[in-house]
Short mmCIF file of C-alpha atoms and ligand atoms in Angstrom, two decimals:
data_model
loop_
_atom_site.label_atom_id
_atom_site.label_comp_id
_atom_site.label_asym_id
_atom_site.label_seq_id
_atom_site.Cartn_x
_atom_site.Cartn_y
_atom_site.Cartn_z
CA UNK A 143 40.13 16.28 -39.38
CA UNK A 144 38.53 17.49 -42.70
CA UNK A 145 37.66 21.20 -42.39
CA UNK A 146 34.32 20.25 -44.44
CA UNK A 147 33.13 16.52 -44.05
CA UNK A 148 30.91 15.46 -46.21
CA UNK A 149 28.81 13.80 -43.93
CA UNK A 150 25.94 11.68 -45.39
CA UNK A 151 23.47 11.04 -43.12
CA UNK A 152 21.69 7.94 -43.58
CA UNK A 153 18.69 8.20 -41.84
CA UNK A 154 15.57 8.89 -43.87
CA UNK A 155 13.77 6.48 -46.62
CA UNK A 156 10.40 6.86 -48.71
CA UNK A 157 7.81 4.55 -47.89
CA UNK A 158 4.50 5.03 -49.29
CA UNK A 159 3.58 8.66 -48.59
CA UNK A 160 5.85 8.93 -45.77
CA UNK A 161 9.23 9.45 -44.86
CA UNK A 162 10.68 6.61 -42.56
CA UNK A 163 13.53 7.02 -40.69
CA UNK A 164 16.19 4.76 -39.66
CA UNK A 165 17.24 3.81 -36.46
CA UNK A 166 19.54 5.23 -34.71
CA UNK A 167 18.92 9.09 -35.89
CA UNK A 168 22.66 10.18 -36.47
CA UNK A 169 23.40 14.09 -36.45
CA UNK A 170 26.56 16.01 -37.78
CA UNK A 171 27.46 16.27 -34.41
CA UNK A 172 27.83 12.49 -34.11
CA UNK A 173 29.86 12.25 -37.06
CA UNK A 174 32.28 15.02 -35.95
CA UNK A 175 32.53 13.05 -32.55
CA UNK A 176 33.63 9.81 -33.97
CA UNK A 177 36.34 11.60 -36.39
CA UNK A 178 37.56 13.55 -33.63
CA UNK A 179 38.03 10.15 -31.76
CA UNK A 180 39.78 8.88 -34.95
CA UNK A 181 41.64 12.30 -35.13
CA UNK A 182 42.84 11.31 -31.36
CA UNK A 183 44.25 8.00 -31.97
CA UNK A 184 43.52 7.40 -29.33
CA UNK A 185 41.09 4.07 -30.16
CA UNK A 186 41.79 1.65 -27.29
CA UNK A 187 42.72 1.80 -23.48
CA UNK A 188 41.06 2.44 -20.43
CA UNK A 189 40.11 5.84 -19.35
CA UNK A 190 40.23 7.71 -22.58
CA UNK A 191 38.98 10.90 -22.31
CA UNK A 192 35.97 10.21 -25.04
CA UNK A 193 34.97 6.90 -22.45
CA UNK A 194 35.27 9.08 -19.41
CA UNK A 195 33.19 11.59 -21.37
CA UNK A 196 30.53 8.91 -21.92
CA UNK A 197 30.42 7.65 -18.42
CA UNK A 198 30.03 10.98 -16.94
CA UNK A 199 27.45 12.09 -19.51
CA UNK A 200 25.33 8.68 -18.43
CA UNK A 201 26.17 9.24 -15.15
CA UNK A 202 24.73 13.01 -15.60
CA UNK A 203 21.35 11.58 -17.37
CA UNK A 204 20.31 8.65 -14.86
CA UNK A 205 20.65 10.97 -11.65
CA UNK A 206 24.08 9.50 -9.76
CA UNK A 207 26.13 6.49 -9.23
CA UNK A 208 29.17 5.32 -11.26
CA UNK A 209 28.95 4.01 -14.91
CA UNK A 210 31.29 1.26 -15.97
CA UNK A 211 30.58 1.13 -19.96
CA UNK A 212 30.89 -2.49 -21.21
CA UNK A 213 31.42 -3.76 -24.66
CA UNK A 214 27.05 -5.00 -25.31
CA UNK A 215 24.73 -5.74 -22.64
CA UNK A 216 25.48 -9.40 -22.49
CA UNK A 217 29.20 -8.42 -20.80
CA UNK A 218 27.78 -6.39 -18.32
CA UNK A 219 24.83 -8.45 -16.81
CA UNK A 220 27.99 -11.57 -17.00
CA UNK A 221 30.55 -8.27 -15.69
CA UNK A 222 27.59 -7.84 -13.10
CA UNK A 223 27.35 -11.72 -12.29
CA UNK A 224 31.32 -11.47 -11.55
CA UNK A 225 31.30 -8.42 -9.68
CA UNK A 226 28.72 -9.40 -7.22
CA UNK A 227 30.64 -12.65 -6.88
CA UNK A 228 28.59 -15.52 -8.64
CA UNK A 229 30.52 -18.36 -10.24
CA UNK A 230 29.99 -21.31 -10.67
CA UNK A 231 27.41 -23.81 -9.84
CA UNK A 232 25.72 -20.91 -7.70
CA UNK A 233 21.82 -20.78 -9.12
CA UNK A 234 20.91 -17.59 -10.37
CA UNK A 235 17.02 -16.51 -11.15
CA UNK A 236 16.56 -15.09 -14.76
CA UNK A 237 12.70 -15.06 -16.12
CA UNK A 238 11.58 -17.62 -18.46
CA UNK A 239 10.90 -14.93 -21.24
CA UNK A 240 13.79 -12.54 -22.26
CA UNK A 241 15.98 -12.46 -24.52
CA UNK A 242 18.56 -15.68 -24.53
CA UNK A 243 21.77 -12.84 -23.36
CA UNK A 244 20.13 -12.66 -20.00
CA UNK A 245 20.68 -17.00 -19.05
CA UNK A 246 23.78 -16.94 -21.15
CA UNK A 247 25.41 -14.18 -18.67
CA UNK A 248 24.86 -17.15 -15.93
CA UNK A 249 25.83 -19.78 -18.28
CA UNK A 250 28.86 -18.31 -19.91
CA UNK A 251 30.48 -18.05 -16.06
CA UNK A 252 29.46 -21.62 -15.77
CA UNK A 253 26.41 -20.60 -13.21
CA UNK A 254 23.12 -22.10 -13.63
CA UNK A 255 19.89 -20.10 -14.75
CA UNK A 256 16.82 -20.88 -12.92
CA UNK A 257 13.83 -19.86 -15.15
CA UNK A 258 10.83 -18.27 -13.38
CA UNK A 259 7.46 -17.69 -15.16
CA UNK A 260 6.69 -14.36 -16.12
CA UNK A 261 3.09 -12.00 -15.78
CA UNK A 262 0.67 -12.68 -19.21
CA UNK A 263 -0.05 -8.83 -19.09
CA UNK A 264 2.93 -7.10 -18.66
CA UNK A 265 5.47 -9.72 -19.99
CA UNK A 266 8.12 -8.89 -16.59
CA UNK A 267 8.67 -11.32 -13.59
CA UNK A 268 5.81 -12.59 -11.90
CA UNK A 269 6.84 -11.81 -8.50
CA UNK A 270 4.96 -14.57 -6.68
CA UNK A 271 6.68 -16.83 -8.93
CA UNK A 272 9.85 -15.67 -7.72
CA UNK A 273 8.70 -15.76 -4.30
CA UNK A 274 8.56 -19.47 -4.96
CA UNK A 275 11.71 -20.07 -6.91
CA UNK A 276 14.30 -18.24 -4.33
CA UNK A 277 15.56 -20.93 -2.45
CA UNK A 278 18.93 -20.65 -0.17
CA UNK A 279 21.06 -21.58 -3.19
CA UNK A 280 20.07 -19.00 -4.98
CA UNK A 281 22.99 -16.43 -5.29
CA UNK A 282 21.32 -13.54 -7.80
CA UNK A 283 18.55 -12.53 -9.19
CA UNK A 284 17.88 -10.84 -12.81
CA UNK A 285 15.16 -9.01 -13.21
CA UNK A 286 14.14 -7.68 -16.60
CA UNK A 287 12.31 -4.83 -17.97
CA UNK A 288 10.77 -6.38 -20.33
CA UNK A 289 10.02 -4.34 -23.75
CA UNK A 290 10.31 -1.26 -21.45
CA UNK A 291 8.05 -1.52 -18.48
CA UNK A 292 9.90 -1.56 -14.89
CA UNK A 293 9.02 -4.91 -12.93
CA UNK A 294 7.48 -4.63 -9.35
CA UNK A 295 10.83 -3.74 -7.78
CA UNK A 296 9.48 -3.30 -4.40
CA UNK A 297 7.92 -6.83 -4.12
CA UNK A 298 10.92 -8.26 -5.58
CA UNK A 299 13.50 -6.17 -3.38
CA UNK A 300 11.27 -6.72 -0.75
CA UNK A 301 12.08 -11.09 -1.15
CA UNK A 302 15.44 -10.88 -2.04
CA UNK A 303 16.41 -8.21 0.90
CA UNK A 304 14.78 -11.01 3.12
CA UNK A 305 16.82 -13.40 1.65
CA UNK A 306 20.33 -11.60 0.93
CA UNK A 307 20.15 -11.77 -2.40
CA UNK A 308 21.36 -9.36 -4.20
CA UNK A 309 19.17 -8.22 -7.61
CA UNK A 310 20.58 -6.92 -11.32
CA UNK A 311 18.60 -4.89 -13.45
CA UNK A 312 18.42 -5.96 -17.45
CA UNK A 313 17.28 -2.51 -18.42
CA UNK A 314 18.67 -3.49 -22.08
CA UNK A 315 15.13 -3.00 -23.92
CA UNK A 316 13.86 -0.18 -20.78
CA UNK A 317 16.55 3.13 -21.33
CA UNK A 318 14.66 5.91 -19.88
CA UNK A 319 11.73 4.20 -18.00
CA UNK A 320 10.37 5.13 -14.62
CA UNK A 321 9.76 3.48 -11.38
CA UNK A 322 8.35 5.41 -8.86
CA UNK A 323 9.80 8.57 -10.47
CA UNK A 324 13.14 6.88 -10.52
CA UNK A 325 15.12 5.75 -13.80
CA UNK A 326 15.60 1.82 -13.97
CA UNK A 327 18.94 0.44 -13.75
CA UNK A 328 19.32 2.86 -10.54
CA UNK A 329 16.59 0.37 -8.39
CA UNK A 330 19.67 -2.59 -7.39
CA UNK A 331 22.39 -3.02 -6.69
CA UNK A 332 23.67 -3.18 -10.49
CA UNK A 333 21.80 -2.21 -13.55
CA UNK A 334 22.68 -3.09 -17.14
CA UNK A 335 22.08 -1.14 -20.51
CA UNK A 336 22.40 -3.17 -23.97
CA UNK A 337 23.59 -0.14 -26.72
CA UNK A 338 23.10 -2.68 -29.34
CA UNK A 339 21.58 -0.52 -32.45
CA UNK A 340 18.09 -1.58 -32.29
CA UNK A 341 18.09 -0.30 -28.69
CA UNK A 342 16.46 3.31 -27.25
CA UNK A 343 20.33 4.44 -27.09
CA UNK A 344 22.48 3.10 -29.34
CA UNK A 345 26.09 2.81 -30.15
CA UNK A 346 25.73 0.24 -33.13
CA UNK A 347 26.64 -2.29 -30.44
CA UNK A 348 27.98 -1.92 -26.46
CA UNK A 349 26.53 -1.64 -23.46
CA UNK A 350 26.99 -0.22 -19.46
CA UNK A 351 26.17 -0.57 -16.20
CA UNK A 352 25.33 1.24 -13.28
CA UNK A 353 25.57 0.48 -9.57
CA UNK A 354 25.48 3.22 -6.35
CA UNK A 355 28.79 1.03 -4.76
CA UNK A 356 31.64 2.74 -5.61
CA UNK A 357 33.81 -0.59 -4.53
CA UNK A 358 31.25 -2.50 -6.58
CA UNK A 359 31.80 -0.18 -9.78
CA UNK A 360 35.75 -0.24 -9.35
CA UNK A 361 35.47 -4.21 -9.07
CA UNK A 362 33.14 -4.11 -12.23
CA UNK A 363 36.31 -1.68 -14.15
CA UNK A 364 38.81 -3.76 -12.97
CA UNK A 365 37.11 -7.21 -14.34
CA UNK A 366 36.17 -5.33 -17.71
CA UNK A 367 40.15 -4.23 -17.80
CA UNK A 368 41.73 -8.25 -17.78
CA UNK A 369 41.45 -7.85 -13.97
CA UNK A 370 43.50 -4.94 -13.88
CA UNK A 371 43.69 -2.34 -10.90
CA UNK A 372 42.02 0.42 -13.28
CA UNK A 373 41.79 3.95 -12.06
CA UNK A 374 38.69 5.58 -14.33
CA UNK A 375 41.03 8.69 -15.07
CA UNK A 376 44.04 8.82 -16.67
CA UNK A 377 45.09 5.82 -17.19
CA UNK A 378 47.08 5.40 -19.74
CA UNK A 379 49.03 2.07 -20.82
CA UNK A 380 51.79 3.68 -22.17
CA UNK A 381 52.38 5.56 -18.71
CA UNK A 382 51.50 2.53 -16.71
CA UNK A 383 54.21 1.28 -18.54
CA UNK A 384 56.37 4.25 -17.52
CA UNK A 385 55.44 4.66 -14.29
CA UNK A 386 56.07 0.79 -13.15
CA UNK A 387 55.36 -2.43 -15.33
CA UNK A 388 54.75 -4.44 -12.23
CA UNK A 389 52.39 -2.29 -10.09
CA UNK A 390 49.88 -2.18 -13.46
CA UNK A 391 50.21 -4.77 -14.88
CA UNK A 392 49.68 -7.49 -11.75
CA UNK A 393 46.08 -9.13 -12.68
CA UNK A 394 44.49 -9.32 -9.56
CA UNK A 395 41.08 -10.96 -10.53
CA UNK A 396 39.33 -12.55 -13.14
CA UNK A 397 38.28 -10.02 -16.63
CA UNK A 398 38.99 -10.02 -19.78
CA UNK A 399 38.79 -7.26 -22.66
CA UNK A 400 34.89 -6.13 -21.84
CA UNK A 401 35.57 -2.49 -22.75
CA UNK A 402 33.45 -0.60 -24.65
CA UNK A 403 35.11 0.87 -28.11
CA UNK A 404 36.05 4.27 -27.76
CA UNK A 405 34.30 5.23 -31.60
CA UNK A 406 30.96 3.65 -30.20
CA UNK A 407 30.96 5.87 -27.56
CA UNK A 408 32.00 8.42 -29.36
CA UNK A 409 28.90 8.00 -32.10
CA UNK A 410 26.40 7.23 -28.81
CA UNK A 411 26.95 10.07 -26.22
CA UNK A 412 25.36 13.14 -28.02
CA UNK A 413 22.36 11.38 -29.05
CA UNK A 414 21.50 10.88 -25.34
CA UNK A 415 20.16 14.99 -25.32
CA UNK A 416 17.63 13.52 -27.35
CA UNK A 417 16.25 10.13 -26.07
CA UNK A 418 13.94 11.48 -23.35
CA UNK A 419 12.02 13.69 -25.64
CA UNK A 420 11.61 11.12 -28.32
CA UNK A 421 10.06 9.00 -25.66
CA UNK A 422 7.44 11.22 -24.74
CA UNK A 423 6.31 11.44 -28.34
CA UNK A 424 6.41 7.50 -28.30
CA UNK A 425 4.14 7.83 -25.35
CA UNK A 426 1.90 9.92 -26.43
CA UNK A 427 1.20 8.29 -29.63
CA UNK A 428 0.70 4.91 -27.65
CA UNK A 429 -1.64 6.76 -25.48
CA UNK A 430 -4.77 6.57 -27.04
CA UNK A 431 -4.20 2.70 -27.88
CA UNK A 432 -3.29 1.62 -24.36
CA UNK A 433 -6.60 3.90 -23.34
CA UNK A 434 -8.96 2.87 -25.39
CA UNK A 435 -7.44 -1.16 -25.96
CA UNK A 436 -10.49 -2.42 -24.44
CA UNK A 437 -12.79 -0.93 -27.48
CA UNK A 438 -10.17 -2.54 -29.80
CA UNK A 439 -11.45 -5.78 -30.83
CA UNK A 440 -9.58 -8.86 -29.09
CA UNK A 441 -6.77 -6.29 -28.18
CA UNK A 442 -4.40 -6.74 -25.22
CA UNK A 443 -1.66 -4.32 -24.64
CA UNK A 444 0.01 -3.48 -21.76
CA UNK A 445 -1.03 -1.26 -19.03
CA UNK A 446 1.45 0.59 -17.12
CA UNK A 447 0.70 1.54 -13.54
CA UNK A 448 0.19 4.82 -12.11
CA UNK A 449 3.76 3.88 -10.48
CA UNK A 450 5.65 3.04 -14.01
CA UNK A 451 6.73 4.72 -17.84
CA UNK A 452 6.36 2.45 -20.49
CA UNK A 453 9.03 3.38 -22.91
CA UNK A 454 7.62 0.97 -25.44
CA UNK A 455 11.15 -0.32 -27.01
CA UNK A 456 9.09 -3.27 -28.08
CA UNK A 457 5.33 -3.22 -28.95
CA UNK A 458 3.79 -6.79 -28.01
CA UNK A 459 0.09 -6.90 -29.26
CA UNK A 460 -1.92 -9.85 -27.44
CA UNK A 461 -4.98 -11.49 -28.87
CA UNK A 462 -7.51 -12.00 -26.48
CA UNK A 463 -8.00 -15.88 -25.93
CA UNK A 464 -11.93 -15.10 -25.94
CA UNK A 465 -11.41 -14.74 -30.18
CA UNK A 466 -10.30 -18.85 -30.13
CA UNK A 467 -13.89 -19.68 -29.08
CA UNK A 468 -15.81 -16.83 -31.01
CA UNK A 469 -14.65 -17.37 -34.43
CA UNK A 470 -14.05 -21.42 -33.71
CA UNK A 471 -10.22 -20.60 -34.95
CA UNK A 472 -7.33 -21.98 -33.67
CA UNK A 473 -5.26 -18.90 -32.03
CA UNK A 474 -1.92 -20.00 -34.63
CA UNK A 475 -4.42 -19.45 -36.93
CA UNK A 476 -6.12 -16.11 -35.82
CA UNK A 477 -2.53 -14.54 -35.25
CA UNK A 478 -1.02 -15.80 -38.74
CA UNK A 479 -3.89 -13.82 -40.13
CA UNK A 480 -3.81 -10.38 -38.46
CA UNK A 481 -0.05 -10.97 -39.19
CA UNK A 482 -0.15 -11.05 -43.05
CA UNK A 483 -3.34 -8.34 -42.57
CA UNK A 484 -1.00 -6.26 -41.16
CA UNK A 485 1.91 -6.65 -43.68
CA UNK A 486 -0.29 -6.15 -46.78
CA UNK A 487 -0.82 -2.68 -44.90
CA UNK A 488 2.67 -1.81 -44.32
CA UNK A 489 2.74 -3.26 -40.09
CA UNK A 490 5.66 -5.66 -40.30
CA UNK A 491 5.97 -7.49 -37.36
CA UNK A 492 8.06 -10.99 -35.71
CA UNK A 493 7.35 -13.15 -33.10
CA UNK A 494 10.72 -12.48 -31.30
CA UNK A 495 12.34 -14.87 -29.72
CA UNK A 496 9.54 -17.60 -29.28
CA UNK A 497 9.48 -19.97 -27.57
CA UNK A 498 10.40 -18.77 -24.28
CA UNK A 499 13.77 -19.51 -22.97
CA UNK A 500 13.12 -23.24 -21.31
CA UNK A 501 12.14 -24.84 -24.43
CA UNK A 502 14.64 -23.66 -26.38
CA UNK A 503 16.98 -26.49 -26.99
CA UNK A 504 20.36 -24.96 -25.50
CA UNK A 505 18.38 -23.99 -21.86
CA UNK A 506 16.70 -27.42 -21.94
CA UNK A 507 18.76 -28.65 -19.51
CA UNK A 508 18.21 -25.96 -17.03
CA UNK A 509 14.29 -26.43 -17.49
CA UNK A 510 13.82 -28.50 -14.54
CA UNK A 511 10.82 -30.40 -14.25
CA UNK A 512 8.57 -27.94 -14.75
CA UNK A 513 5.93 -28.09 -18.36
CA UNK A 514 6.62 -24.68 -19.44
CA UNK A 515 4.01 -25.57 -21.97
CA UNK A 516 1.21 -24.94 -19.68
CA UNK A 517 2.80 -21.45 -18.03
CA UNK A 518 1.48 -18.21 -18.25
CA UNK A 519 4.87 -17.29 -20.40
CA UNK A 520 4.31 -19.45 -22.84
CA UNK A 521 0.59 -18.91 -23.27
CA UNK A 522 0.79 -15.09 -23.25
CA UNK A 523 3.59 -15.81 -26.08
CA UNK A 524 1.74 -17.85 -28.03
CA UNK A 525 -0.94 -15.46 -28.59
CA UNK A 526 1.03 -12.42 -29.22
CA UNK A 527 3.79 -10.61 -31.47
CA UNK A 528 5.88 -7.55 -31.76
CA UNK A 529 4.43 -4.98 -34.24
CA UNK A 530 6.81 -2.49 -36.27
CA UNK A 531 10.16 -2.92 -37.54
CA UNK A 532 13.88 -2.82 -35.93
CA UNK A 533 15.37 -0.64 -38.77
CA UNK A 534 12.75 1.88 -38.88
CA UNK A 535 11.29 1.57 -35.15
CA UNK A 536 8.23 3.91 -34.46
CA UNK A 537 10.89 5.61 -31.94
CA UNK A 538 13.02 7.17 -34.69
CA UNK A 539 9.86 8.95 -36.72
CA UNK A 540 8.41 12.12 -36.09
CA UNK A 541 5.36 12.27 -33.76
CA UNK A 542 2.99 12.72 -36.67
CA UNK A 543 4.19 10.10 -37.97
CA UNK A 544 3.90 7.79 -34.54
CA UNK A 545 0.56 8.79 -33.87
CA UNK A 546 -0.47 7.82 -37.79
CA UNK A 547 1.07 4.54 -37.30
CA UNK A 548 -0.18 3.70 -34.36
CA UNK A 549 -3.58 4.77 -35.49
CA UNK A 550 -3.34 2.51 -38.68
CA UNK A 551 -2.80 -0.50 -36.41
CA UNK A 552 -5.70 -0.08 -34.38
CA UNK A 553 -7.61 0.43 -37.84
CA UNK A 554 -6.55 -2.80 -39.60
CA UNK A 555 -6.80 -4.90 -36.13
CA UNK A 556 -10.49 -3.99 -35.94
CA UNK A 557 -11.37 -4.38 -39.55
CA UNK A 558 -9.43 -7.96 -39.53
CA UNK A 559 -11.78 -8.98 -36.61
CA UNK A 560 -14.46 -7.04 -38.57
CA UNK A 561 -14.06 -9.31 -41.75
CA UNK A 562 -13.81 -12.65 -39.92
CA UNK A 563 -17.60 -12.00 -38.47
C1 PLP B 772 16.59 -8.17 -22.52
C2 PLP B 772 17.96 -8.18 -23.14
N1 PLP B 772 19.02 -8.49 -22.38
C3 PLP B 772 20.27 -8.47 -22.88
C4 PLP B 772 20.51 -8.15 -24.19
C5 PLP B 772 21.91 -8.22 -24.69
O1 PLP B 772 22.43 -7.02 -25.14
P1 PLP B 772 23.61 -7.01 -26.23
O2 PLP B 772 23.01 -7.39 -27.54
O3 PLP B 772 24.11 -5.61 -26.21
O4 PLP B 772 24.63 -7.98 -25.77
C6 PLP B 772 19.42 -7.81 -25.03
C7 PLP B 772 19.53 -7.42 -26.43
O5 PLP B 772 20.23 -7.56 -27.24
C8 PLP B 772 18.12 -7.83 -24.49
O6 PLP B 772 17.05 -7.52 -25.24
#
């Protein structure tokens, strides 16, 4: 290892009179991490100290259980799907709006996704909707968290208990938020993280997840390990290969090479110290917009309950229908607008995966007979967008800086609506 790395930092870039930074926020002490991984050689392998180092550390943060880390949140909620025991042709329930990782988990095992409509307001499961959709076929249900808000996890525990079925968590966009005081991803039986670098915590890409079972989390190891018996410490191939060919290397299950890259964890696991404080500042500069929306012209935002965090990984602005019939505009039209008003002051923004999952052409088949053009999903799509940008998310700036943004975007919102008077 050098004695004096010259570490350059890439994190900060003018823009206009501030400084933005970049996404993740890398330290010194990541860099000296990753080399000291490098330094290790030791850079694949189950049970490497630096892994074991990351799972504990994760383990530490979300208050118990057993971490299994994953190579991106699309193995584990499929790692999940396996563990719990779906295959295929067993019907699993995954919400109509998410992003496409969530169905593919089902597909990719050769299960079949079962879309349910989601809630216009908060963008997460409707839970009467999957009160309706859980019939005895059903073998799983994924929940999502969508953009960062927890979904009603008591209703929907409450339905699935009745029925056996067992729920997974896609906390992928929702590190750090609350239920009912308690961290998501902790609230089923298995919860799955996405470390993919536009994520709260991220590792450039990789993922985890979390369950209370220990038998379920050594299962989960085991299929992330090519089926492998896989103790979490101190396994090491090269002894394995020692100690008895035969006794390790006897696949006893269905995996394949789902482990996480020891230099990913190695960048991720320090910045974790960080990510709860940086999402109070988030929350506080969202504050006065999610207090105030109704003063805000045509604004809909989310409101968290009393009962939830909002960690706002993704900020979806809604246009209140009621501006279609007031300015005589169609709502393409309205949103197009605020869109490029927006740019010309510096608000990038995408529509993000529209449309929602059923009418995209490669879940088309799973769509059943449903016209998801006429469900709440679709219409609270349709008439919304995701402000701010993935490379220099409002997470990774300082709080001055988060409030002033989020201040400008209230400003320009009400003087677009202003100007079309
Ligand atoms: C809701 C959701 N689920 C799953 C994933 C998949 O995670 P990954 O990209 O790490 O595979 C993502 C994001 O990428 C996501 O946003």
């Amino acid at each position: 290892m050098p004695s004096k790395p010259n570490f350059q930092v890439p994190s900060a870039e003018p823009n206009g009179t501030r400084t933005l930074h970049r996404w993740p926020i890398l330290t010194g002490a990541n860099y000296r991490k990753v080399i000291a991984c490098i330094s290790s050689g030791e850079l694949s392998g189950s049970g490497l100290e630096v892994i074991n180092e990351f799972e504990k550390t994760v383990e530490n943060w979300i208050g118990g259980g057993h971490v299994v880390s994953t190579n991106s949140g699309t193995t584990a909620l499929m790692v999940a799907l396996l563990t719990l025991g779906v295959g295929p042709e067993d019907v699993v329930l995954v919400p109509s709006y998410t992003w496409s990782a969530t169905a593919f988990a089902a597909t990719l095992i050769g299960a079949i996704p079962r879309f349910v409509d989601i809630d216009s307001d908060t963008y997460n499961l409707s839970t009467e909707a999957v009160a309706k959709a859980i019939t005895p076929d059903v073998k799983a249900i994924i929940v999502v968290h969508m953009h960062g808000l927890s979904c009603e996890m008591d209703e929907i525990t409450a339905i699935a208990r009745e029925k056996g079925v067992p729920i997974i968590e896609d906390c992928a966009q929702a590190h750090g938020a609350l239920y009912k005081k308690q961290y998501v991803g902790t609230l089923s039986d298995i919860g799955c993280f996405s470390m993919q670098k536009s994520k709260h915590f991220s590792a450039g890409d990789g993922g985890f997840l979390v369950t209370r079972n220990a038998a379920l989390a050594q299962k989960a190891r085991d299929i992330c390990n090519f089926g492998l018996p896989t103790p979490k410490h101190n396994y090491h191939f090269e002894e394995g290969l020692r100690e008895g060919y035969a006794v390790f290397r006897e696949c006893e299950q269905i995996g394949g090479m789902f482990r996480l890259n020891p230099l990913s964890a190695a960048l991720v696991i320090d910045q974790l110290e960080h990510l709860d404080q940086r999402i109070e500042w988030l929350q506080e500069a969202m504050k006065p917009l999610v207090a105030e929306a109704a003063q805000v012209p045509f604004l809909k935002i989310t409101q968290p309950g009393s009962h939830q965090t909002h960690v706002w990984h993704k900020i979806r602005v809604g246009i209140d229908y009621g501006a279609v019939d007031h300015y005589g505009r169609s709502m393409a039209d309205i949103r197009q607008g605020l869109r490029n008003t927006l740019a010309r002051s510096g608000i990038p923004s995408t529509l993000w995966t529209a449309p929602i999952l059923p009418l995209q052409k490669v879940f088309r088949p799973y769509a059943g007979t449903i016209d998801w053009t006429k469900t709440a999903g679709h219409l609270a799509i349709e008439n919304s967008f995701i402000v701010f940008d993935e490379k220099y998310p409002l997470i990774a700036q300082d709080p001055s800086t988060m409030t002033a943004v989020v201040s400008k975007l209230r400003q320009v919102w009400s003087d677009y609506f202003a100007s079309l008077e």
